[in-house]
PDB file of C-alpha atoms in Angstrom:
ATOM      1  CA  MET A  20     132.087 -75.268 -39.264  1.00 50.00           C
ATOM      2  CA  ALA A  21     129.315 -73.291 -40.945  1.00 50.00           C
ATOM      3  CA  CYS A  22     130.302 -71.090 -43.854  1.00 56.00           C
ATOM      4  CA  PRO A  23     129.792 -67.364 -42.998  1.00 51.00           C
ATOM      5  CA  PHE A  24     128.841 -66.615 -46.607  1.00 47.00           C
ATOM      6  CA  VAL A  25     126.029 -69.183 -46.635  1.00 46.00           C
ATOM      7  CA  ARG A  26     124.827 -68.028 -43.219  1.00 52.00           C
ATOM      8  CA  ASP A  27     124.647 -64.410 -44.440  1.00 53.00           C
ATOM      9  CA  VAL A  28     122.637 -65.405 -47.505  1.00 49.00           C
ATOM     10  CA  VAL A  29     120.210 -67.477 -45.430  1.00 52.00           C
ATOM     11  CA  ASP A  30     119.793 -64.666 -42.898  1.00 60.00           C
ATOM     12  CA  GLU A  31     119.078 -62.182 -45.668  1.00 61.00           C
ATOM     13  CA  GLU A  32     116.501 -64.476 -47.273  1.00 59.00           C
ATOM     14  CA  ALA A  33     114.842 -65.016 -43.889  1.00 60.00           C
ATOM     15  CA  LEU A  34     114.629 -61.258 -43.403  1.00 60.00           C
ATOM     16  CA  VAL A  35     112.966 -60.855 -46.806  1.00 55.00           C
ATOM     17  CA  LEU A  36     110.428 -63.553 -45.960  1.00 55.00           C
ATOM     18  CA  ARG A  37     109.673 -62.032 -42.562  1.00 58.00           C
ATOM     19  CA  ARG A  38     109.033 -58.664 -44.171  1.00 55.00           C
ATOM     20  CA  ALA A  39     106.808 -60.206 -46.826  1.00 54.00           C
ATOM     21  CA  PHE A  40     104.661 -62.142 -44.367  1.00 54.00           C
ATOM     22  CA  ARG A  41     104.843 -59.848 -41.356  1.00 53.00           C
ATOM     23  CA  ARG A  42     101.439 -58.921 -39.918  1.00 48.00           C
ATOM     24  CA  GLU A  43     101.442 -55.783 -37.853  1.00 50.00           C
ATOM     25  CA  ARG A  44      98.982 -55.313 -35.027  1.00 49.00           C
ATOM     26  CA  VAL A  45      96.814 -52.309 -35.750  1.00 49.00           C
ATOM     27  CA  PHE A  46      93.678 -50.777 -34.319  1.00 49.00           C
ATOM     28  CA  ARG A  47      90.987 -51.177 -36.954  1.00 51.00           C
ATOM     29  CA  ASP A  48      88.458 -48.470 -37.749  1.00 50.00           C
ATOM     30  CA  ARG A  49      85.050 -50.156 -37.778  1.00 48.00           C
ATOM     31  CA  LEU A  50      83.705 -47.352 -39.988  1.00 48.00           C
ATOM     32  CA  ASP A  51      86.207 -48.331 -42.699  1.00 55.00           C
ATOM     33  CA  PRO A  52      85.339 -51.680 -44.359  1.00 52.00           C
ATOM     34  CA  LEU A  53      88.854 -51.992 -45.781  1.00 55.00           C
ATOM     35  CA  ALA A  54      90.278 -52.073 -42.262  1.00 63.00           C
ATOM     36  CA  PHE A  55      88.942 -55.610 -41.775  1.00 65.00           C
ATOM     37  CA  PRO A  56      90.700 -58.825 -42.882  1.00 71.00           C
ATOM     38  CA  ASP A  57      89.829 -60.447 -46.186  1.00 65.00           C
ATOM     39  CA  ASP A  58      87.850 -63.320 -44.647  1.00 72.00           C
ATOM     40  CA  HIS A  59      85.493 -60.771 -43.061  1.00 66.00           C
ATOM     41  CA  LEU A  60      85.221 -58.842 -46.337  1.00 59.00           C
ATOM     42  CA  TYR A  61      84.512 -62.027 -48.299  1.00 58.00           C
ATOM     43  CA  GLU A  62      81.797 -63.030 -45.841  1.00 61.00           C
ATOM     44  CA  ARG A  63      80.105 -59.640 -45.708  1.00 59.00           C
ATOM     45  CA  TYR A  64      80.863 -57.985 -49.058  1.00 54.00           C
ATOM     46  CA  ARG A  65      81.946 -60.966 -51.211  1.00 55.00           C
ATOM     47  CA  PHE A  66      85.128 -59.081 -52.086  1.00 56.00           C
ATOM     48  CA  SER A  67      88.648 -58.811 -50.722  1.00 58.00           C
ATOM     49  CA  ALA A  68      90.322 -55.517 -49.831  1.00 55.00           C
ATOM     50  CA  ASP A  69      92.361 -55.679 -53.046  1.00 56.00           C
ATOM     51  CA  GLY A  70      89.206 -56.247 -55.047  1.00 58.00           C
ATOM     52  CA  ILE A  71      87.421 -53.287 -53.505  1.00 55.00           C
ATOM     53  CA  SER A  72      90.315 -50.847 -53.759  1.00 55.00           C
ATOM     54  CA  GLY A  73      91.660 -51.938 -57.150  1.00 62.00           C
ATOM     55  CA  ALA A  74      95.071 -52.868 -55.735  1.00 65.00           C
ATOM     56  CA  PHE A  75      94.698 -56.298 -57.353  1.00 67.00           C
ATOM     57  CA  LEU A  76      95.831 -54.660 -60.623  1.00 71.00           C
ATOM     58  CA  TYR A  77      99.407 -54.776 -59.387  1.00 72.00           C
ATOM     59  CA  SER A  78      99.106 -58.368 -58.156  1.00 71.00           C
ATOM     60  CA  VAL A  79      97.672 -59.571 -61.462  1.00 69.00           C
ATOM     61  CA  GLY A  80     100.224 -57.576 -63.429  1.00 73.00           C
ATOM     62  CA  ASP A  81     103.127 -59.047 -61.471  1.00 73.00           C
ATOM     63  CA  ALA A  82     101.785 -62.584 -61.787  1.00 70.00           C
ATOM     64  CA  GLU A  83     101.155 -62.329 -65.542  1.00 70.00           C
ATOM     65  CA  GLN A  84     104.137 -60.062 -66.280  1.00 78.00           C
ATOM     66  CA  LEU A  85     101.890 -57.393 -67.778  1.00 78.00           C
ATOM     67  CA  ASN A  86     101.890 -53.661 -67.167  1.00 81.00           C
ATOM     68  CA  LYS A  87      99.096 -51.866 -65.348  1.00 77.00           C
ATOM     69  CA  ALA A  88      97.707 -50.237 -68.512  1.00 82.00           C
ATOM     70  CA  THR A  89      97.177 -53.628 -70.160  1.00 83.00           C
ATOM     71  CA  ILE A  90      95.481 -54.994 -67.048  1.00 79.00           C
ATOM     72  CA  CYS A  91      93.206 -51.920 -66.907  1.00 81.00           C
ATOM     73  CA  ARG A  92      92.134 -52.339 -70.540  1.00 86.00           C
ATOM     74  CA  THR A  93      91.476 -56.027 -70.038  1.00 83.00           C
ATOM     75  CA  ILE A  94      89.428 -55.475 -66.896  1.00 80.00           C
ATOM     76  CA  ARG A  95      87.410 -52.759 -68.640  1.00 86.00           C
ATOM     77  CA  SER A  96      86.611 -55.131 -71.516  1.00 90.00           C
ATOM     78  CA  VAL A  97      85.512 -57.835 -69.085  1.00 86.00           C
ATOM     79  CA  CYS A  98      83.404 -55.372 -67.071  1.00 85.00           C
ATOM     80  CA  LEU A  99      81.644 -54.146 -70.223  1.00 90.00           C
ATOM     81  CA  ALA A 100      80.897 -57.745 -71.193  1.00 91.00           C
ATOM     82  CA  ILE A 101      79.467 -58.422 -67.728  1.00 87.00           C
ATOM     83  CA  LYS A 102      77.459 -55.190 -67.889  1.00 87.00           C
ATOM     84  CA  ALA A 103      75.888 -56.305 -71.166  1.00 90.00           C
ATOM     85  CA  LEU A 104      74.556 -59.380 -69.345  1.00 89.00           C
ATOM     86  CA  ALA A 105      73.546 -57.572 -66.154  1.00 88.00           C
ATOM     87  CA  ASP A 106      69.829 -57.528 -66.938  1.00 87.00           C
ATOM     88  CA  VAL A 107      69.874 -61.297 -67.360  1.00 88.00           C
ATOM     89  CA  PHE A 108      71.034 -61.846 -63.790  1.00 89.00           C
ATOM     90  CA  ILE A 109      69.846 -58.702 -61.968  1.00 91.00           C
ATOM     91  CA  SER A 110      66.078 -58.653 -62.206  1.00 90.00           C
ATOM     92  CA  PHE A 111      63.554 -57.210 -59.769  1.00 91.00           C
ATOM     93  CA  PRO A 112      62.011 -58.617 -57.669  1.00 89.00           C
ATOM     94  CA  GLY A 113      64.167 -61.648 -58.472  1.00 88.00           C
ATOM     95  CA  HIS A 114      64.206 -64.956 -60.299  1.00 88.00           C
ATOM     96  CA  ARG A 115      62.183 -66.744 -57.648  1.00 88.00           C
ATOM     97  CA  ARG A 116      58.440 -66.663 -57.126  1.00 91.00           C
ATOM     98  CA  LEU A 117      57.180 -63.543 -55.355  1.00 91.00           C
ATOM     99  CA  CYS A 118      55.614 -65.579 -52.560  1.00 93.00           C
ATOM    100  CA  ASP A 119      58.961 -67.294 -51.902  1.00 93.00           C
ATOM    101  CA  ILE A 120      60.745 -63.939 -51.684  1.00 94.00           C
ATOM    102  CA  LYS A 121      58.181 -62.694 -49.168  1.00 95.00           C
ATOM    103  CA  GLU A 122      58.441 -65.909 -47.167  1.00 95.00           C
ATOM    104  CA  GLU A 123      62.216 -65.535 -46.811  1.00 94.00           C
ATOM    105  CA  PHE A 124      61.853 -62.024 -45.395  1.00 93.00           C
ATOM    106  CA  TYR A 125      59.070 -63.186 -43.076  1.00 93.00           C
ATOM    107  CA  ARG A 126      61.294 -65.930 -41.660  1.00 93.00           C
ATOM    108  CA  ILE A 127      63.893 -63.384 -40.577  1.00 90.00           C
ATOM    109  CA  SER A 128      61.735 -61.312 -38.222  1.00 85.00           C
ATOM    110  CA  GLY A 129      58.076 -61.899 -39.014  1.00 89.00           C
ATOM    111  CA  PHE A 130      57.801 -58.887 -41.336  1.00 88.00           C
ATOM    112  CA  PRO A 131      55.102 -59.666 -43.945  1.00 92.00           C
ATOM    113  CA  ASN A 132      54.749 -58.753 -47.626  1.00 94.00           C
ATOM    114  CA  VAL A 133      58.371 -57.602 -48.100  1.00 95.00           C
ATOM    115  CA  ILE A 134      59.897 -58.067 -51.556  1.00 96.00           C
ATOM    116  CA  GLY A 135      63.191 -56.242 -51.061  1.00 95.00           C
ATOM    117  CA  ALA A 136      65.385 -53.941 -48.994  1.00 95.00           C
ATOM    118  CA  VAL A 137      66.723 -50.721 -50.528  1.00 96.00           C
ATOM    119  CA  ASP A 138      69.713 -48.595 -49.592  1.00 95.00           C
ATOM    120  CA  CYS A 139      72.564 -46.645 -51.149  1.00 95.00           C
ATOM    121  CA  THR A 140      76.313 -46.991 -50.819  1.00 93.00           C
ATOM    122  CA  HIS A 141      79.106 -44.633 -51.839  1.00 94.00           C
ATOM    123  CA  ILE A 142      81.711 -45.999 -54.254  1.00 91.00           C
ATOM    124  CA  ARG A 143      84.900 -43.962 -53.960  1.00 89.00           C
ATOM    125  CA  ILE A 144      86.256 -42.548 -57.242  1.00 89.00           C
ATOM    126  CA  LYS A 145      89.061 -40.258 -58.330  1.00 87.00           C
ATOM    127  CA  ALA A 146      88.144 -36.580 -58.500  1.00 90.00           C
ATOM    128  CA  PRO A 147      86.668 -36.025 -61.984  1.00 89.00           C
ATOM    129  CA  SER A 148      87.749 -33.068 -64.062  1.00 89.00           C
ATOM    130  CA  GLY A 149      85.332 -30.429 -65.266  1.00 87.00           C
ATOM    131  CA  ALA A 150      82.750 -28.030 -63.920  1.00 89.00           C
ATOM    132  CA  HIS A 151      80.748 -30.714 -62.073  1.00 91.00           C
ATOM    133  CA  GLU A 152      83.599 -32.032 -59.937  1.00 94.00           C
ATOM    134  CA  ALA A 153      82.017 -30.681 -56.732  1.00 94.00           C
ATOM    135  CA  ASP A 154      78.821 -32.656 -57.393  1.00 95.00           C
ATOM    136  CA  PHE A 155      80.713 -35.871 -56.689  1.00 95.00           C
ATOM    137  CA  VAL A 156      81.849 -34.824 -53.200  1.00 95.00           C
ATOM    138  CA  ASN A 157      79.640 -36.616 -50.667  1.00 94.00           C
ATOM    139  CA  ARG A 158      78.779 -35.710 -47.086  1.00 92.00           C
ATOM    140  CA  LYS A 159      81.957 -37.425 -45.871  1.00 92.00           C
ATOM    141  CA  SER A 160      84.021 -35.121 -48.082  1.00 92.00           C
ATOM    142  CA  PHE A 161      85.354 -37.619 -50.617  1.00 91.00           C
ATOM    143  CA  HIS A 162      84.472 -38.115 -54.287  1.00 93.00           C
ATOM    144  CA  SER A 163      82.053 -40.935 -54.974  1.00 93.00           C
ATOM    145  CA  ILE A 164      79.166 -42.312 -56.966  1.00 94.00           C
ATOM    146  CA  ASN A 165      76.070 -42.935 -54.852  1.00 96.00           C
ATOM    147  CA  VAL A 166      74.834 -46.377 -55.890  1.00 96.00           C
ATOM    148  CA  GLN A 167      71.327 -47.566 -55.047  1.00 96.00           C
ATOM    149  CA  MET A 168      70.750 -51.296 -54.635  1.00 96.00           C
ATOM    150  CA  VAL A 169      67.798 -53.496 -53.765  1.00 96.00           C
ATOM    151  CA  CYS A 170      68.416 -56.993 -52.429  1.00 95.00           C
ATOM    152  CA  ASN A 171      66.382 -59.947 -51.244  1.00 93.00           C
ATOM    153  CA  ALA A 172      66.521 -61.712 -47.882  1.00 92.00           C
ATOM    154  CA  ASP A 173      69.639 -63.623 -48.969  1.00 90.00           C
ATOM    155  CA  CYS A 174      71.415 -60.346 -49.863  1.00 90.00           C
ATOM    156  CA  VAL A 175      71.216 -61.158 -53.574  1.00 91.00           C
ATOM    157  CA  ILE A 176      71.013 -57.912 -55.562  1.00 93.00           C
ATOM    158  CA  SER A 177      67.831 -57.554 -57.605  1.00 94.00           C
ATOM    159  CA  ASN A 178      68.126 -53.926 -58.753  1.00 95.00           C
ATOM    160  CA  VAL A 179      70.984 -51.444 -59.213  1.00 95.00           C
ATOM    161  CA  VAL A 180      71.126 -47.740 -60.084  1.00 95.00           C
ATOM    162  CA  ALA A 181      74.738 -46.584 -60.451  1.00 93.00           C
ATOM    163  CA  LYS A 182      74.784 -43.182 -62.135  1.00 93.00           C
ATOM    164  CA  TRP A 183      74.359 -40.477 -59.484  1.00 96.00           C
ATOM    165  CA  PRO A 184      77.095 -38.217 -58.044  1.00 96.00           C
ATOM    166  CA  GLY A 185      77.976 -38.606 -54.381  1.00 95.00           C
ATOM    167  CA  SER A 186      76.271 -35.369 -53.333  1.00 96.00           C
ATOM    168  CA  VAL A 187      72.824 -36.616 -54.386  1.00 96.00           C
ATOM    169  CA  HIS A 188      70.645 -37.807 -51.498  1.00 96.00           C
ATOM    170  CA  ASP A 189      69.421 -41.401 -51.306  1.00 96.00           C
ATOM    171  CA  SER A 190      65.758 -40.383 -51.366  1.00 95.00           C
ATOM    172  CA  ARG A 191      66.177 -38.378 -54.564  1.00 96.00           C
ATOM    173  CA  ILE A 192      67.848 -41.302 -56.290  1.00 97.00           C
ATOM    174  CA  PHE A 193      64.967 -43.549 -55.263  1.00 97.00           C
ATOM    175  CA  ARG A 194      62.274 -41.113 -56.450  1.00 96.00           C
ATOM    176  CA  ALA A 195      63.966 -40.831 -59.837  1.00 97.00           C
ATOM    177  CA  SER A 196      64.430 -44.583 -60.266  1.00 96.00           C
ATOM    178  CA  GLU A 197      62.451 -46.902 -62.484  1.00 95.00           C
ATOM    179  CA  ILE A 198      61.662 -49.160 -59.541  1.00 95.00           C
ATOM    180  CA  TYR A 199      59.968 -46.237 -57.762  1.00 96.00           C
ATOM    181  CA  GLN A 200      57.712 -45.687 -60.766  1.00 95.00           C
ATOM    182  CA  CYS A 201      56.857 -49.375 -60.975  1.00 94.00           C
ATOM    183  CA  LEU A 202      56.019 -49.619 -57.273  1.00 95.00           C
ATOM    184  CA  SER A 203      54.002 -46.399 -57.224  1.00 94.00           C
ATOM    185  CA  GLN A 204      51.935 -47.664 -60.150  1.00 94.00           C
ATOM    186  CA  GLY A 205      51.232 -50.956 -58.399  1.00 92.00           C
ATOM    187  CA  GLU A 206      53.167 -53.201 -60.769  1.00 93.00           C
ATOM    188  CA  PHE A 207      54.443 -55.322 -57.867  1.00 92.00           C
ATOM    189  CA  SER A 208      52.483 -56.723 -54.948  1.00 91.00           C
ATOM    190  CA  GLY A 209      54.611 -56.008 -51.912  1.00 94.00           C
ATOM    191  CA  VAL A 210      56.720 -53.415 -50.123  1.00 95.00           C
ATOM    192  CA  LEU A 211      60.362 -52.440 -49.751  1.00 97.00           C
ATOM    193  CA  LEU A 212      62.171 -51.760 -46.498  1.00 96.00           C
ATOM    194  CA  GLY A 213      64.332 -48.643 -46.231  1.00 95.00           C
ATOM    195  CA  ASP A 214      66.102 -46.633 -43.545  1.00 93.00           C
ATOM    196  CA  ARG A 215      65.241 -43.185 -42.172  1.00 91.00           C
ATOM    197  CA  GLY A 216      66.905 -41.528 -45.139  1.00 91.00           C
ATOM    198  CA  TYR A 217      63.789 -42.296 -47.172  1.00 94.00           C
ATOM    199  CA  GLY A 218      60.300 -40.907 -46.860  1.00 92.00           C
ATOM    200  CA  CYS A 219      57.659 -43.432 -45.838  1.00 92.00           C
ATOM    201  CA  GLN A 220      55.444 -44.539 -48.750  1.00 93.00           C
ATOM    202  CA  PRO A 221      52.679 -47.136 -49.123  1.00 94.00           C
ATOM    203  CA  PHE A 222      55.272 -49.295 -50.893  1.00 95.00           C
ATOM    204  CA  LEU A 223      58.336 -48.247 -48.841  1.00 96.00           C
ATOM    205  CA  LEU A 224      58.326 -48.793 -45.084  1.00 94.00           C
ATOM    206  CA  THR A 225      60.808 -46.933 -42.879  1.00 95.00           C
ATOM    207  CA  PRO A 226      61.481 -46.997 -39.102  1.00 93.00           C
ATOM    208  CA  PHE A 227      59.694 -44.741 -36.594  1.00 90.00           C
ATOM    209  CA  THR A 228      61.847 -41.835 -35.426  1.00 88.00           C
ATOM    210  CA  ASP A 229      60.589 -41.728 -31.814  1.00 85.00           C
ATOM    211  CA  PRO A 230      58.953 -45.129 -31.342  1.00 85.00           C
ATOM    212  CA  GLN A 231      56.553 -46.025 -28.554  1.00 86.00           C
ATOM    213  CA  GLU A 232      56.319 -49.586 -27.238  1.00 84.00           C
ATOM    214  CA  ALA A 233      54.400 -51.115 -30.149  1.00 82.00           C
ATOM    215  CA  GLN A 234      56.420 -49.064 -32.608  1.00 89.00           C
ATOM    216  CA  GLN A 235      59.627 -50.344 -31.024  1.00 89.00           C
ATOM    217  CA  ALA A 236      58.562 -53.875 -31.910  1.00 87.00           C
ATOM    218  CA  TYR A 237      58.005 -52.699 -35.483  1.00 87.00           C
ATOM    219  CA  ASN A 238      61.431 -51.037 -35.584  1.00 88.00           C
ATOM    220  CA  HIS A 239      63.067 -54.172 -34.192  1.00 86.00           C
ATOM    221  CA  ALA A 240      61.478 -56.328 -36.890  1.00 85.00           C
ATOM    222  CA  HIS A 241      62.355 -53.718 -39.512  1.00 87.00           C
ATOM    223  CA  ALA A 242      66.011 -53.744 -38.509  1.00 80.00           C
TER     224      ALA A 242
END
């Protein structure tokens, strides 16, 4: 006959395991990247949900038996070390020959002479203290830093500007960037692709707003 005490212990352990590994069915908001599973985030953003949100601090702390403050200091030290080497790895238009970069873009949709694609993304932050707190509130009403990035056809980042408050428009960030000055002065042979948030320039091509038939083909290739 089974021992009731043992059965109770086993049942309790099973309940703990079910709670730990339970996966609830939820409706996911496609506008929220963190609503997707980690395999999707790894494929598209090269980061898990914990990595994006910072929740990994608790996981690392529990695994290494360290408090959150120690983990934060360690991560900051590592990030500063990586930042010091950023220019070695992040270099516009890239570490490959310019003709190879253009060829990769051309293979995607037949768009010639492209050396990069530019856009901005909002990185959520805690509300900063001080008189300029409101400057960091973006159009979606949360605090962020608006980060500009340029990437090649393989989505490898070749340029980053990460210093502007969330309220600053993408086009202003681009006009104030070093890459804008270099392109406007003809230092690079080629063009960037950008969305409708940017003004069209000889070195920055954007989609047509109300395209006709031929322009629709252009917009399709641009996308």
